[in-house]
């Protein structure tokens, strides 16, 4: 079974883990602290986006390196076991508390019409770590990650702004990074303007890869390959939701700056 899961993950670029009582115990213990972060005035000023419809919450979960928050005990479960066994990752950075509310994506006053349409029509598809830099917002590789682990906090309708991934896009993106960065010293990767090749790779992904929505409920989890193109679907008009919104904790451990990042599974 473990090998089947491993094969499926590296073939598709994502995997969803079924309900896990161990994960549920951790969730029940950390949920109050996670949701409290989204009500904190300072955190809201820092992280509330898109006319109040998305709390970004990067690093808002006050967990230790074992995933524990206060007396919750460490982060455990099938997904954690798989990550430890397959990738050797056993330490956690502060988690992101990502919460979508009814009406996502709203439009901020400073947001361009093109950017807003991209959220509405393309799920704000992006590659983590490839950041817009400078006044022209050219894309440069600023962070390297190992994977994305999503752990739902609240029970929301499946259509309520689910995570979206383009199946198989991790290999298209890997090819992009190998061709663009393979002959360059990793210490200089951040200097390379990736904008044009990245945009071409996104367009190819949309034409050849299957778009998958990944709704999940508390007790489940999903793992996404570090190179997969992914995003977040809009919240449909008229769809109800709780005041806590659709809340998910994400973990994205950083990877060492090394050429092996291009080739490791």
Coordinates of C-alpha atoms in Angstrom, one line a residue:
X1 CA 0.0 0.0 0.0
X2 CA 2.8 2.4 0.9
X3 CA 4.5 1.9 -2.5
X4 CA 1.2 2.4 -4.3
X5 CA 0.7 5.7 -2.5
X6 CA 4.3 6.8 -3.3
X7 CA 3.9 5.8 -7.0
X8 CA 0.6 7.7 -7.3
X9 CA 2.0 10.8 -5.6
X10 CA 5.1 11.1 -7.9
X11 CA 3.1 10.3 -11.0
X12 CA 0.2 12.8 -10.5
X13 CA 1.9 15.4 -8.3
X14 CA -0.6 15.1 -5.5
X15 CA -2.3 12.6 -3.1
X16 CA -5.2 12.8 -0.7
X17 CA -5.1 10.9 2.6
X18 CA -8.3 9.5 4.1
X19 CA -9.8 10.3 7.4
X20 CA -7.3 9.8 10.2
X21 CA -8.2 9.8 13.9
X22 CA -4.7 10.7 14.9
X23 CA -4.8 13.8 12.8
X24 CA -8.3 14.7 14.2
X25 CA -6.9 14.7 17.7
X26 CA -4.2 17.2 16.7
X27 CA -6.8 19.3 14.9
X28 CA -9.1 19.5 17.8
X29 CA -6.3 20.7 20.0
X30 CA -4.8 23.4 17.7
X31 CA -8.1 24.6 16.0
X32 CA -8.8 27.3 18.7
X33 CA -5.3 28.9 18.3
X34 CA -5.5 28.7 14.5
X35 CA -8.9 30.4 14.2
X36 CA -8.0 32.9 16.9
X37 CA -5.1 34.1 14.8
X38 CA -7.6 35.2 12.0
X39 CA -9.5 37.3 14.6
X40 CA -6.4 39.1 15.9
X41 CA -6.5 42.7 14.7
X42 CA -2.8 42.9 14.0
X43 CA -2.9 39.6 12.0
X44 CA -6.0 40.8 10.1
X45 CA -4.3 44.1 9.2
X46 CA -1.3 42.2 7.9
X47 CA -3.0 39.3 6.1
X48 CA -6.6 40.1 5.1
X49 CA -6.8 40.4 1.3
X50 CA -9.3 40.7 -1.6
X51 CA -11.8 42.9 0.0
X52 CA -11.9 40.8 3.2
X53 CA -12.5 37.5 1.5
X54 CA -9.1 35.8 2.2
X55 CA -7.0 35.7 5.3
X56 CA -3.6 34.7 4.0
X57 CA -2.1 33.9 7.4
X58 CA 1.5 32.9 6.4
X59 CA 3.3 31.7 9.6
X60 CA 0.2 32.5 11.7
X61 CA 0.1 29.1 13.4
X62 CA 2.2 29.2 16.5
X63 CA 3.5 25.7 16.3
X64 CA 6.9 24.3 17.3
X65 CA 9.2 22.3 15.1
X66 CA 7.2 19.1 16.0
X67 CA 4.0 20.7 15.0
X68 CA 2.7 21.1 18.5
X69 CA 0.7 24.1 19.6
X70 CA 0.5 24.6 23.3
X71 CA -0.4 21.2 24.8
X72 CA -1.6 19.6 21.5
X73 CA 1.2 17.1 21.1
X74 CA 3.1 16.7 17.9
X75 CA 1.6 16.6 14.4
X76 CA 1.0 13.0 13.5
X77 CA -1.0 10.8 11.1
X78 CA -0.8 9.0 7.8
X79 CA 0.3 12.0 5.8
X80 CA 3.1 12.8 8.3
X81 CA 4.2 9.1 8.3
X82 CA 4.3 9.2 4.5
X83 CA 6.3 12.4 4.4
X84 CA 8.8 11.1 7.0
X85 CA 9.3 7.8 5.2
X86 CA 9.4 9.2 1.6
X87 CA 11.1 12.6 2.0
X88 CA 12.8 12.4 5.3
X89 CA 11.1 15.6 6.6
X90 CA 10.3 15.5 10.3
X91 CA 10.5 19.2 11.3
X92 CA 7.9 21.9 10.7
X93 CA 8.0 25.6 10.1
X94 CA 5.1 27.8 11.5
X95 CA 2.0 26.8 9.5
X96 CA 0.0 29.0 7.3
X97 CA -3.6 29.5 8.4
X98 CA -5.4 30.1 5.1
X99 CA -9.0 31.1 5.4
X100 CA -11.4 31.9 2.6
X101 CA -14.8 33.6 3.2
X102 CA -18.0 33.9 1.1
X103 CA -17.5 36.0 -2.0
X104 CA -13.8 35.1 -2.6
X105 CA -12.2 36.6 -4.6
X106 CA -13.3 40.1 -3.8
X107 CA -11.3 42.9 -5.4
X108 CA -8.9 45.2 -3.5
X109 CA -8.9 48.8 -4.6
X110 CA -5.2 48.6 -5.7
X111 CA -5.7 45.3 -7.6
X112 CA -5.7 45.5 -11.4
X113 CA -8.6 44.2 -13.4
X114 CA -6.3 41.6 -15.1
X115 CA -5.1 40.3 -11.7
X116 CA -8.7 40.0 -10.5
X117 CA -9.8 38.1 -13.6
X118 CA -6.8 35.8 -13.2
X119 CA -8.1 34.8 -9.7
X120 CA -11.6 34.4 -11.1
X121 CA -10.8 32.5 -14.2
X122 CA -7.5 30.7 -13.5
X123 CA -7.7 30.0 -9.8
X124 CA -4.7 32.4 -9.3
X125 CA -2.5 29.5 -10.5
X126 CA 1.0 29.8 -9.3
X127 CA 4.3 28.1 -8.4
X128 CA 5.3 28.6 -4.8
X129 CA 8.6 30.4 -4.3
X130 CA 8.6 32.2 -7.7
X131 CA 8.0 35.8 -6.5
X132 CA 7.3 39.0 -8.3
X133 CA 10.2 41.4 -7.8
X134 CA 10.6 45.1 -8.5
X135 CA 8.2 47.6 -9.9
X136 CA 7.7 45.5 -13.1
X137 CA 7.0 42.4 -10.9
X138 CA 9.3 40.1 -12.8
X139 CA 9.3 36.6 -11.5
X140 CA 12.4 35.3 -9.6
X141 CA 13.0 32.1 -7.6
X142 CA 13.2 33.4 -4.0
X143 CA 12.3 30.2 -2.0
X144 CA 12.7 26.5 -2.4
X145 CA 10.2 24.2 -0.8
X146 CA 9.9 20.4 -0.2
X147 CA 6.2 20.0 -0.7
X148 CA 2.8 21.5 0.3
X149 CA 0.8 19.7 3.0
X150 CA -2.8 20.9 3.4
X151 CA -4.8 20.0 6.5
X152 CA -8.4 21.3 6.6
X153 CA -9.5 23.0 9.9
X154 CA -13.2 23.6 9.2
X155 CA -16.0 21.5 7.6
X156 CA -17.0 23.4 4.5
X157 CA -18.9 22.7 1.3
X158 CA -16.8 20.9 -1.3
X159 CA -17.3 23.9 -3.7
X160 CA -16.2 26.5 -1.2
X161 CA -12.9 27.7 -2.7
X162 CA -11.2 24.3 -2.8
X163 CA -7.4 23.9 -3.5
X164 CA -6.7 23.3 -7.2
X165 CA -3.8 21.4 -8.7
X166 CA -2.9 20.7 -12.4
X167 CA -2.2 17.0 -12.5
X168 CA 1.2 16.2 -13.9
X169 CA 2.3 19.9 -14.0
X170 CA 5.2 19.1 -11.6
X171 CA 7.1 17.4 -14.5
X172 CA 6.4 20.3 -16.9
X173 CA 7.7 22.8 -14.3
X174 CA 10.6 20.6 -13.4
X175 CA 11.6 20.7 -17.1
X176 CA 11.3 24.5 -17.1
X177 CA 13.6 24.8 -14.1
X178 CA 16.1 22.3 -15.4
X179 CA 16.4 24.1 -18.8
X180 CA 16.6 27.6 -17.2
X181 CA 18.7 27.0 -14.1
X182 CA 20.5 23.7 -14.7
X183 CA 23.8 25.3 -15.9
X184 CA 23.7 28.1 -13.3
X185 CA 25.2 28.0 -9.8
X186 CA 22.3 27.7 -7.2
X187 CA 23.6 30.8 -5.4
X188 CA 22.7 32.8 -8.5
X189 CA 19.3 31.3 -9.2
X190 CA 17.5 34.3 -7.6
X191 CA 19.1 36.6 -10.1
X192 CA 17.4 34.9 -13.1
X193 CA 14.3 36.5 -14.6
X194 CA 11.9 33.5 -15.0
X195 CA 8.9 35.5 -16.1
X196 CA 8.6 34.7 -19.8
X197 CA 9.4 31.0 -19.6
X198 CA 7.1 30.7 -16.6
X199 CA 4.2 32.2 -18.4
X200 CA 4.8 29.9 -21.3
X201 CA 4.9 26.9 -19.0
X202 CA 1.7 27.9 -17.3
X203 CA -0.1 28.2 -20.7
X204 CA 1.2 24.7 -21.7
X205 CA 0.0 23.3 -18.3
X206 CA -3.5 24.6 -18.9
X207 CA -3.6 23.0 -22.3
X208 CA -2.2 19.5 -21.5
X209 CA -2.8 18.9 -17.7
X210 CA -6.0 18.0 -16.0
X211 CA -7.3 20.6 -13.5
X212 CA -8.2 18.9 -10.2
X213 CA -10.1 20.4 -7.3
X214 CA -9.2 18.8 -4.0
X215 CA -12.0 19.4 -1.5
X216 CA -11.2 17.8 1.9
X217 CA -12.7 17.7 5.4
X218 CA -11.2 17.8 8.9
X219 CA -9.3 14.6 9.5
X220 CA -8.2 14.3 5.9
X221 CA -5.1 15.8 4.4
X222 CA -3.5 16.3 1.0
X223 CA 0.0 16.4 -0.2
X224 CA 1.1 18.4 -3.3
X225 CA 4.5 18.1 -5.1
X226 CA 6.8 21.1 -4.6
X227 CA 6.8 21.8 -8.4
X228 CA 3.1 21.5 -9.1
X229 CA 1.1 24.4 -10.5
X230 CA -1.7 25.1 -8.0
X231 CA -4.2 27.7 -6.9
X232 CA -7.6 28.2 -5.2
X233 CA -11.0 28.2 -6.9
X234 CA -13.5 31.0 -6.4
X235 CA -16.3 30.7 -3.8
X236 CA -19.5 30.4 -5.9
X237 CA -22.1 33.1 -5.6
X238 CA -24.9 32.1 -3.3
X239 CA -23.0 29.3 -1.6
X240 CA -23.4 29.4 2.2
X241 CA -20.6 29.1 4.7
X242 CA -19.8 29.5 8.4
X243 CA -18.3 32.6 9.9
X244 CA -15.1 30.8 10.3
X245 CA -14.9 30.3 6.6
X246 CA -13.0 27.5 4.7
X247 CA -9.9 27.2 6.8
X248 CA -6.8 25.1 6.0
X249 CA -3.4 24.8 7.6
X250 CA -0.6 24.5 5.1
X251 CA 3.0 23.4 5.8
X252 CA 5.7 24.2 3.2
X253 CA 9.1 23.2 4.7
X254 CA 12.0 24.9 3.0
X255 CA 14.6 23.0 1.0
X256 CA 18.4 23.6 1.0
X257 CA 19.7 25.8 -1.8
X258 CA 21.3 23.0 -3.9
X259 CA 21.2 21.7 -7.5
X260 CA 19.7 18.5 -6.2
X261 CA 16.4 20.4 -5.7
X262 CA 15.9 20.2 -9.5
X263 CA 16.2 16.4 -9.6
X264 CA 15.0 14.9 -6.3
X265 CA 11.6 13.1 -6.6

